[in-house]
Amino acid sequence: MKGKKAILMAAACLVLTSCQGKPKEEDKSSIRIGISLYRGEDTFINNIRGELEEKAKEYEQSRGIKVTLDIQDAKGSQNVQNDQVERFISLGCDVVCINPVDRMDASLMIDRAMTAGVPVVFFNRQPVEEDMNRWDQLYYVGVDAKETAVLQGWIVVDLYRKDPRALDINGDGVVSYVLLEGESSHQDSLIRTEWSIQTLKDGGVPIEKITGGIANWERSQASALMEQWLDAWPDTIELVVSNNDDMALGAIDALERAGIRDVNVVGIDGTIPGTEALEAGKLLGTVSANKEVYAGAIMELAASCALGQELPDSYPLTDGAYYWVLQEIMTFKEN
């Protein structure tokens, strides 16, 4: 027990001191934050960007410190993102926030930041543990992918327990499903796929997989896949499990073109378009992280590092480096 207390005390000290050594708040009247997005067209990332811009304005108003956000889109290229980070550092950014293109290839960006002494807040795509452990001024803001998947699975489990026929449309005792996956190399996609389906099994839903495919988080790709599947397996698909809302919306687009209305679709992210589809009764459910809290954590961590302040108590870190945003289930409720 004493050893455990010592570890906790050490972690607490790390949280309190890890962003020290830079100018104090009274020495700075402005901060500059460089932000690199893996792909600005991604709906979830675009939602977070909007929230970040709002949080920067709120920070300026409440603290009296000017905040300059330099937001760049890497357009899915790690080389472009590497150049963006180098540019941020050359322009004198106080801190860099990175939504990595390739979570396995963050080492070069970390090298440049460490050499320049510029803290980094990663978000949405978690770098590997070995990279995160290289320096005490590397942070990550995101959601627990397993928790996300389990919550998505419970949307379906709850419906099945309340009304099996709402899922088992043809009444054959089996729920036939298709699976829309994100990028093959993205850790969240892999974990969401594994644990959403495992949760259905553990929850007693009798499922049978018809097929699945990678749609890279994109609505148009998911729509094309779903159209092919509806042609190949007409009157067979009863459930669509999607790794995110955009792909779920793509499946809904294809279902609507085919005039099919009774197939259940579940997504993840709680994006604005996803929430609209939920309210319209087109989407059975989604899992949402509070985007205001998500962006608030990024902004507060970045600003504290830029000012050399203690990290905010309102965003407690796990292992001195990780902030996990809480998530909730959102389901369609009839009026």
Tab-separated table of C-alpha atoms in Angstrom:
chain	number	residue	atom	x	y	z
A	1	MET	CA	0.000	0.000	0.000
A	2	LYS	CA	2.846	2.370	0.826
A	3	GLY	CA	4.358	1.675	-2.575
A	4	LYS	CA	1.068	2.417	-4.259
A	5	LYS	CA	0.760	5.704	-2.349
A	6	ALA	CA	4.254	6.643	-3.418
A	7	ILE	CA	3.368	6.028	-7.055
A	8	LEU	CA	0.227	8.143	-6.734
A	9	MET	CA	2.187	10.927	-5.057
A	10	ALA	CA	4.764	10.836	-7.844
A	11	ALA	CA	2.032	11.007	-10.470
A	12	ALA	CA	0.439	13.966	-8.687
A	13	CYS	CA	3.761	15.780	-8.621
A	14	LEU	CA	4.181	15.166	-12.336
A	15	VAL	CA	0.749	16.660	-13.066
A	16	LEU	CA	1.561	19.731	-11.023
A	17	THR	CA	4.996	20.392	-12.449
A	18	SER	CA	5.119	19.011	-15.960
A	19	CYS	CA	4.316	22.319	-17.647
A	20	GLN	CA	6.562	24.443	-15.439
A	21	GLY	CA	9.663	26.236	-16.677
A	22	LYS	CA	8.002	28.497	-19.253
A	23	PRO	CA	7.125	32.184	-18.655
A	24	LYS	CA	4.470	32.766	-16.011
A	25	GLU	CA	1.058	34.203	-16.900
A	26	GLU	CA	2.010	37.708	-15.810
A	27	ASP	CA	4.911	37.657	-18.284
A	28	LYS	CA	2.701	36.873	-21.297
A	29	SER	CA	-0.246	38.803	-22.668
A	30	SER	CA	-0.753	36.452	-25.618
A	31	ILE	CA	-0.212	32.836	-26.611
A	32	ARG	CA	0.057	31.186	-30.012
A	33	ILE	CA	-1.200	27.629	-30.510
A	34	GLY	CA	-0.457	25.596	-33.610
A	35	ILE	CA	-3.111	22.987	-34.449
A	36	SER	CA	-2.687	20.314	-37.133
A	37	LEU	CA	-5.742	18.267	-38.158
A	38	TYR	CA	-5.339	14.902	-39.858
A	39	ARG	CA	-8.196	15.670	-42.264
A	40	GLY	CA	-10.385	18.734	-41.954
A	41	GLU	CA	-13.232	17.133	-43.931
A	42	ASP	CA	-13.811	14.598	-41.150
A	43	THR	CA	-17.129	15.594	-39.563
A	44	PHE	CA	-16.121	14.800	-35.988
A	45	ILE	CA	-12.819	16.653	-36.327
A	46	ASN	CA	-14.609	19.592	-37.912
A	47	ASN	CA	-16.995	19.686	-34.930
A	48	ILE	CA	-14.022	19.699	-32.535
A	49	ARG	CA	-12.375	22.479	-34.531
A	50	GLY	CA	-15.468	24.649	-34.138
A	51	GLU	CA	-15.538	23.999	-30.398
A	52	LEU	CA	-11.828	24.830	-30.109
A	53	GLU	CA	-12.368	28.182	-31.763
A	54	GLU	CA	-15.169	28.936	-29.296
A	55	LYS	CA	-13.050	27.847	-26.328
A	56	ALA	CA	-10.214	30.119	-27.470
A	57	LYS	CA	-12.619	33.089	-27.500
A	58	GLU	CA	-13.911	32.184	-24.041
A	59	TYR	CA	-10.361	31.888	-22.728
A	60	GLU	CA	-9.485	35.333	-24.068
A	61	GLN	CA	-12.547	36.890	-22.455
A	62	SER	CA	-12.114	35.211	-19.077
A	63	ARG	CA	-8.316	35.511	-18.751
A	64	GLY	CA	-7.551	38.657	-20.690
A	65	ILE	CA	-4.886	36.835	-22.683
A	66	LYS	CA	-4.967	36.968	-26.469
A	67	VAL	CA	-5.106	33.500	-28.071
A	68	THR	CA	-3.987	32.980	-31.659
A	69	LEU	CA	-4.950	29.654	-33.198
A	70	ASP	CA	-3.024	28.611	-36.296
A	71	ILE	CA	-5.144	25.734	-37.632
A	72	GLN	CA	-3.844	23.660	-40.551
A	73	ASP	CA	-5.259	20.670	-42.429
A	74	ALA	CA	-2.784	17.875	-43.167
A	75	LYS	CA	-5.259	16.360	-45.671
A	76	GLY	CA	-4.312	12.830	-44.676
A	77	SER	CA	-0.572	13.233	-45.353
A	78	GLN	CA	1.918	12.552	-42.570
A	79	ASN	CA	4.662	14.340	-44.500
A	80	VAL	CA	2.492	17.437	-44.761
A	81	GLN	CA	1.748	17.243	-41.049
A	82	ASN	CA	5.449	16.919	-40.204
A	83	ASP	CA	6.074	20.107	-42.187
A	84	GLN	CA	3.204	21.866	-40.444
A	85	VAL	CA	4.636	21.059	-37.008
A	86	GLU	CA	8.062	22.288	-38.079
A	87	ARG	CA	6.455	25.516	-39.321
A	88	PHE	CA	4.562	25.993	-36.044
A	89	ILE	CA	7.824	25.718	-34.140
A	90	SER	CA	9.669	28.093	-36.483
A	91	LEU	CA	6.890	30.664	-36.036
A	92	GLY	CA	7.326	30.548	-32.281
A	93	CYS	CA	4.157	28.709	-31.266
A	94	ASP	CA	4.057	28.232	-27.499
A	95	VAL	CA	2.435	24.820	-27.790
A	96	VAL	CA	1.378	22.477	-30.593
A	97	CYS	CA	-1.848	20.445	-30.720
A	98	ILE	CA	-1.769	17.493	-33.110
A	99	ASN	CA	-4.482	15.202	-34.432
A	100	PRO	CA	-2.014	12.668	-35.924
A	101	VAL	CA	-2.380	11.367	-39.452
A	102	ASP	CA	-0.515	8.187	-38.510
A	103	ARG	CA	-0.492	7.365	-34.798
A	104	MET	CA	2.401	4.974	-35.407
A	105	ASP	CA	4.562	7.695	-36.942
A	106	ALA	CA	4.589	10.522	-34.403
A	107	SER	CA	8.273	10.231	-33.495
A	108	LEU	CA	9.571	12.866	-35.938
A	109	MET	CA	7.066	15.449	-34.700
A	110	ILE	CA	7.981	14.617	-31.111
A	111	ASP	CA	11.700	14.946	-31.929
A	112	ARG	CA	11.196	18.446	-33.296
A	113	ALA	CA	9.036	19.538	-30.380
A	114	MET	CA	11.434	18.151	-27.788
A	115	THR	CA	14.427	19.843	-29.429
A	116	ALA	CA	12.595	23.176	-29.413
A	117	GLY	CA	11.116	22.671	-25.942
A	118	VAL	CA	7.555	23.086	-27.246
A	119	PRO	CA	4.896	20.999	-25.414
A	120	VAL	CA	2.522	18.853	-27.484
A	121	VAL	CA	-1.126	17.994	-26.903
A	122	PHE	CA	-2.174	15.100	-29.133
A	123	PHE	CA	-5.876	14.428	-29.593
A	124	ASN	CA	-8.325	11.969	-31.197
A	125	ARG	CA	-5.614	9.612	-32.494
A	126	GLN	CA	-3.477	8.239	-29.698
A	127	PRO	CA	0.262	7.853	-30.354
A	128	VAL	CA	1.815	4.576	-29.250
A	129	GLU	CA	2.831	4.308	-25.602
A	130	GLU	CA	6.548	4.235	-26.391
A	131	ASP	CA	6.291	7.656	-28.041
A	132	MET	CA	4.145	9.138	-25.283
A	133	ASN	CA	6.682	8.010	-22.692
A	134	ARG	CA	9.571	9.833	-24.348
A	135	TRP	CA	8.948	13.226	-22.735
A	136	ASP	CA	6.987	14.647	-19.799
A	137	GLN	CA	5.444	17.412	-21.903
A	138	LEU	CA	3.436	15.153	-24.196
A	139	TYR	CA	-0.296	14.881	-23.541
A	140	TYR	CA	-3.281	13.149	-25.092
A	141	VAL	CA	-6.988	14.024	-25.093
A	142	GLY	CA	-9.474	11.482	-26.382
A	143	VAL	CA	-12.032	8.832	-25.541
A	144	ASP	CA	-11.596	5.240	-24.397
A	145	ALA	CA	-12.269	3.225	-27.558
A	146	LYS	CA	-13.350	0.084	-25.683
A	147	GLU	CA	-15.851	2.084	-23.623
A	148	THR	CA	-17.178	3.603	-26.859
A	149	ALA	CA	-17.707	0.195	-28.418
A	150	VAL	CA	-19.349	-1.324	-25.353
A	151	LEU	CA	-21.779	1.582	-25.139
A	152	GLN	CA	-22.620	1.194	-28.831
A	153	GLY	CA	-23.240	-2.493	-28.307
A	154	TRP	CA	-25.584	-1.789	-25.415
A	155	ILE	CA	-27.786	0.359	-27.652
A	156	VAL	CA	-28.574	-2.788	-29.621
A	157	VAL	CA	-28.715	-5.087	-26.581
A	158	ASP	CA	-31.245	-2.829	-24.852
A	159	LEU	CA	-33.499	-2.734	-27.907
A	160	TYR	CA	-33.346	-6.525	-28.318
A	161	ARG	CA	-34.266	-7.120	-24.695
A	162	LYS	CA	-37.215	-4.741	-24.945
A	163	ASP	CA	-38.478	-5.919	-28.337
A	164	PRO	CA	-36.625	-8.746	-30.153
A	165	ARG	CA	-38.767	-8.327	-33.271
A	166	ALA	CA	-37.592	-4.730	-33.618
A	167	LEU	CA	-34.189	-6.180	-34.569
A	168	ASP	CA	-35.056	-9.655	-35.801
A	169	ILE	CA	-37.226	-8.283	-38.577
A	170	ASN	CA	-37.903	-11.557	-40.398
A	171	GLY	CA	-38.495	-13.474	-37.161
A	172	ASP	CA	-35.998	-16.274	-37.883
A	173	GLY	CA	-34.372	-15.998	-34.446
A	174	VAL	CA	-31.171	-14.412	-35.754
A	175	VAL	CA	-30.196	-10.766	-36.235
A	176	SER	CA	-28.272	-10.537	-39.510
A	177	TYR	CA	-25.850	-7.614	-39.571
A	178	VAL	CA	-23.269	-5.847	-41.704
A	179	LEU	CA	-20.261	-3.979	-40.336
A	180	LEU	CA	-18.830	-0.675	-41.562
A	181	GLU	CA	-15.252	-0.129	-40.384
A	182	GLY	CA	-12.968	2.896	-40.307
A	183	GLU	CA	-9.326	2.867	-41.365
A	184	SER	CA	-7.674	-0.545	-41.068
A	185	SER	CA	-4.687	0.919	-39.167
A	186	HIS	CA	-6.652	3.130	-36.762
A	187	GLN	CA	-6.658	1.741	-33.221
A	188	ASP	CA	-10.162	3.049	-32.496
A	189	SER	CA	-11.566	1.289	-35.551
A	190	LEU	CA	-10.048	-2.036	-34.535
A	191	ILE	CA	-11.202	-1.752	-30.929
A	192	ARG	CA	-14.678	-0.506	-31.831
A	193	THR	CA	-15.160	-3.406	-34.223
A	194	GLU	CA	-14.052	-6.019	-31.691
A	195	TRP	CA	-15.912	-4.794	-28.636
A	196	SER	CA	-19.169	-3.641	-30.166
A	197	ILE	CA	-19.749	-7.111	-31.584
A	198	GLN	CA	-18.506	-8.827	-28.421
A	199	THR	CA	-20.970	-6.758	-26.393
A	200	LEU	CA	-23.828	-7.961	-28.609
A	201	LYS	CA	-22.771	-11.560	-27.994
A	202	ASP	CA	-22.323	-11.039	-24.263
A	203	GLY	CA	-25.718	-9.327	-24.117
A	204	GLY	CA	-27.476	-12.335	-25.586
A	205	VAL	CA	-28.299	-10.935	-29.031
A	206	PRO	CA	-28.315	-13.841	-31.536
A	207	ILE	CA	-26.266	-12.293	-34.338
A	208	GLU	CA	-24.964	-13.480	-37.680
A	209	LYS	CA	-22.539	-11.458	-39.757
A	210	ILE	CA	-23.420	-11.176	-43.425
A	211	THR	CA	-20.447	-9.108	-44.522
A	212	GLY	CA	-18.358	-6.063	-43.666
A	213	GLY	CA	-16.031	-3.570	-45.250
A	214	ILE	CA	-13.677	-0.669	-44.702
A	215	ALA	CA	-15.148	2.722	-45.587
A	216	ASN	CA	-12.388	4.861	-44.018
A	217	TRP	CA	-14.821	6.867	-41.851
A	218	GLU	CA	-16.378	8.389	-45.022
A	219	ARG	CA	-20.077	8.712	-45.808
A	220	SER	CA	-19.710	8.294	-49.574
A	221	GLN	CA	-17.639	5.119	-49.298
A	222	ALA	CA	-20.077	3.609	-46.803
A	223	SER	CA	-23.013	4.471	-49.048
A	224	ALA	CA	-21.392	2.710	-51.996
A	225	LEU	CA	-20.642	-0.397	-49.915
A	226	MET	CA	-24.163	-0.512	-48.493
A	227	GLU	CA	-25.671	-0.233	-51.958
A	228	GLN	CA	-23.602	-3.239	-53.084
A	229	TRP	CA	-24.642	-5.241	-50.040
A	230	LEU	CA	-28.323	-4.477	-50.520
A	231	ASP	CA	-28.054	-5.717	-54.105
A	232	ALA	CA	-26.226	-8.883	-53.025
A	233	TRP	CA	-28.372	-9.669	-49.961
A	234	PRO	CA	-31.835	-8.196	-50.538
A	235	ASP	CA	-34.316	-8.603	-47.665
A	236	THR	CA	-31.543	-10.091	-45.473
A	237	ILE	CA	-29.795	-7.213	-43.682
A	238	GLU	CA	-31.449	-6.289	-40.372
A	239	LEU	CA	-28.745	-4.273	-38.600
A	240	VAL	CA	-25.885	-1.986	-39.607
A	241	VAL	CA	-23.090	-1.546	-37.062
A	242	SER	CA	-20.882	1.402	-38.000
A	243	ASN	CA	-17.603	2.581	-36.468
A	244	ASN	CA	-18.748	6.215	-36.796
A	245	ASP	CA	-21.735	8.410	-37.619
A	246	ASP	CA	-20.587	9.468	-41.091
A	247	MET	CA	-20.469	5.860	-42.300
A	248	ALA	CA	-23.795	5.175	-40.578
A	249	LEU	CA	-25.272	8.102	-42.509
A	250	GLY	CA	-23.851	6.670	-45.715
A	251	ALA	CA	-25.649	3.398	-45.000
A	252	ILE	CA	-28.869	5.318	-44.336
A	253	ASP	CA	-28.464	7.136	-47.672
A	254	ALA	CA	-28.303	3.780	-49.474
A	255	LEU	CA	-31.250	2.384	-47.515
A	256	GLU	CA	-33.343	5.423	-48.396
A	257	ARG	CA	-32.481	5.123	-52.085
A	258	ALA	CA	-33.636	1.508	-51.920
A	259	GLY	CA	-36.846	2.475	-50.111
A	260	ILE	CA	-35.958	0.420	-47.026
A	261	ARG	CA	-36.996	1.856	-43.655
A	262	ASP	CA	-36.945	-0.925	-41.059
A	263	VAL	CA	-33.197	-1.704	-40.901
A	264	ASN	CA	-31.599	-0.463	-37.676
A	265	VAL	CA	-28.368	1.546	-37.905
A	266	VAL	CA	-26.036	2.448	-35.025
A	267	GLY	CA	-23.115	4.870	-35.150
A	268	ILE	CA	-20.493	6.527	-32.966
A	269	ASP	CA	-19.416	10.160	-32.389
A	270	GLY	CA	-22.638	12.085	-31.852
A	271	THR	CA	-21.791	14.482	-34.675
A	272	ILE	CA	-24.199	17.254	-35.606
A	273	PRO	CA	-25.436	15.400	-38.759
A	274	GLY	CA	-25.628	12.192	-36.723
A	275	THR	CA	-27.716	13.867	-34.038
A	276	GLU	CA	-30.031	15.293	-36.702
A	277	ALA	CA	-30.530	11.802	-38.159
A	278	LEU	CA	-31.184	10.511	-34.644
A	279	GLU	CA	-33.852	13.146	-34.030
A	280	ALA	CA	-35.441	12.296	-37.381
A	281	GLY	CA	-35.685	8.642	-36.391
A	282	LYS	CA	-33.271	7.482	-39.097
A	283	LEU	CA	-30.488	6.454	-36.719
A	284	LEU	CA	-31.199	4.044	-33.856
A	285	GLY	CA	-28.417	5.407	-31.672
A	286	THR	CA	-24.912	6.766	-31.335
A	287	VAL	CA	-22.267	7.265	-28.655
A	288	SER	CA	-21.250	10.833	-27.975
A	289	ALA	CA	-18.348	12.423	-26.159
A	290	ASN	CA	-19.096	15.895	-24.828
A	291	LYS	CA	-17.399	17.965	-27.528
A	292	GLU	CA	-17.393	21.089	-25.387
A	293	VAL	CA	-15.476	19.231	-22.679
A	294	TYR	CA	-13.266	17.603	-25.316
A	295	ALA	CA	-12.251	20.953	-26.804
A	296	GLY	CA	-12.075	22.542	-23.368
A	297	ALA	CA	-9.530	19.963	-22.232
A	298	ILE	CA	-7.356	20.571	-25.294
A	299	MET	CA	-7.548	24.352	-24.853
A	300	GLU	CA	-6.872	24.383	-21.107
A	301	LEU	CA	-3.969	21.935	-21.319
A	302	ALA	CA	-2.442	23.838	-24.221
A	303	ALA	CA	-2.843	27.226	-22.548
A	304	SER	CA	-1.414	25.997	-19.243
A	305	CYS	CA	1.636	24.636	-21.028
A	306	ALA	CA	2.034	27.835	-23.053
A	307	LEU	CA	1.966	29.924	-19.869
A	308	GLY	CA	4.098	27.588	-17.736
A	309	GLN	CA	1.236	27.083	-15.295
A	310	GLU	CA	0.104	24.095	-13.290
A	311	LEU	CA	-2.273	21.907	-15.262
A	312	PRO	CA	-5.960	22.552	-14.471
A	313	ASP	CA	-7.593	20.467	-11.731
A	314	SER	CA	-10.805	20.448	-13.772
A	315	TYR	CA	-9.166	18.100	-16.287
A	316	PRO	CA	-7.412	15.425	-14.178
A	317	LEU	CA	-4.891	13.348	-16.084
A	318	THR	CA	-4.346	9.605	-15.982
A	319	ASP	CA	-0.672	8.681	-15.654
A	320	GLY	CA	0.161	12.378	-15.846
A	321	ALA	CA	-0.482	12.518	-19.586
A	322	TYR	CA	-3.945	11.293	-20.625
A	323	TYR	CA	-7.334	12.982	-20.327
A	324	TRP	CA	-10.241	10.669	-21.131
A	325	VAL	CA	-13.464	12.413	-22.138
A	326	LEU	CA	-16.638	10.884	-20.706
A	327	GLN	CA	-19.157	9.440	-23.162
A	328	GLU	CA	-22.880	8.851	-23.240
A	329	ILE	CA	-25.434	6.869	-25.214
A	330	MET	CA	-27.834	8.806	-27.426
A	331	THR	CA	-30.890	6.979	-28.764
A	332	PHE	CA	-33.945	7.889	-30.801
A	333	LYS	CA	-36.968	8.617	-28.658
A	334	GLU	CA	-40.389	8.895	-30.254
A	335	ASN	CA	-42.501	11.912	-29.278
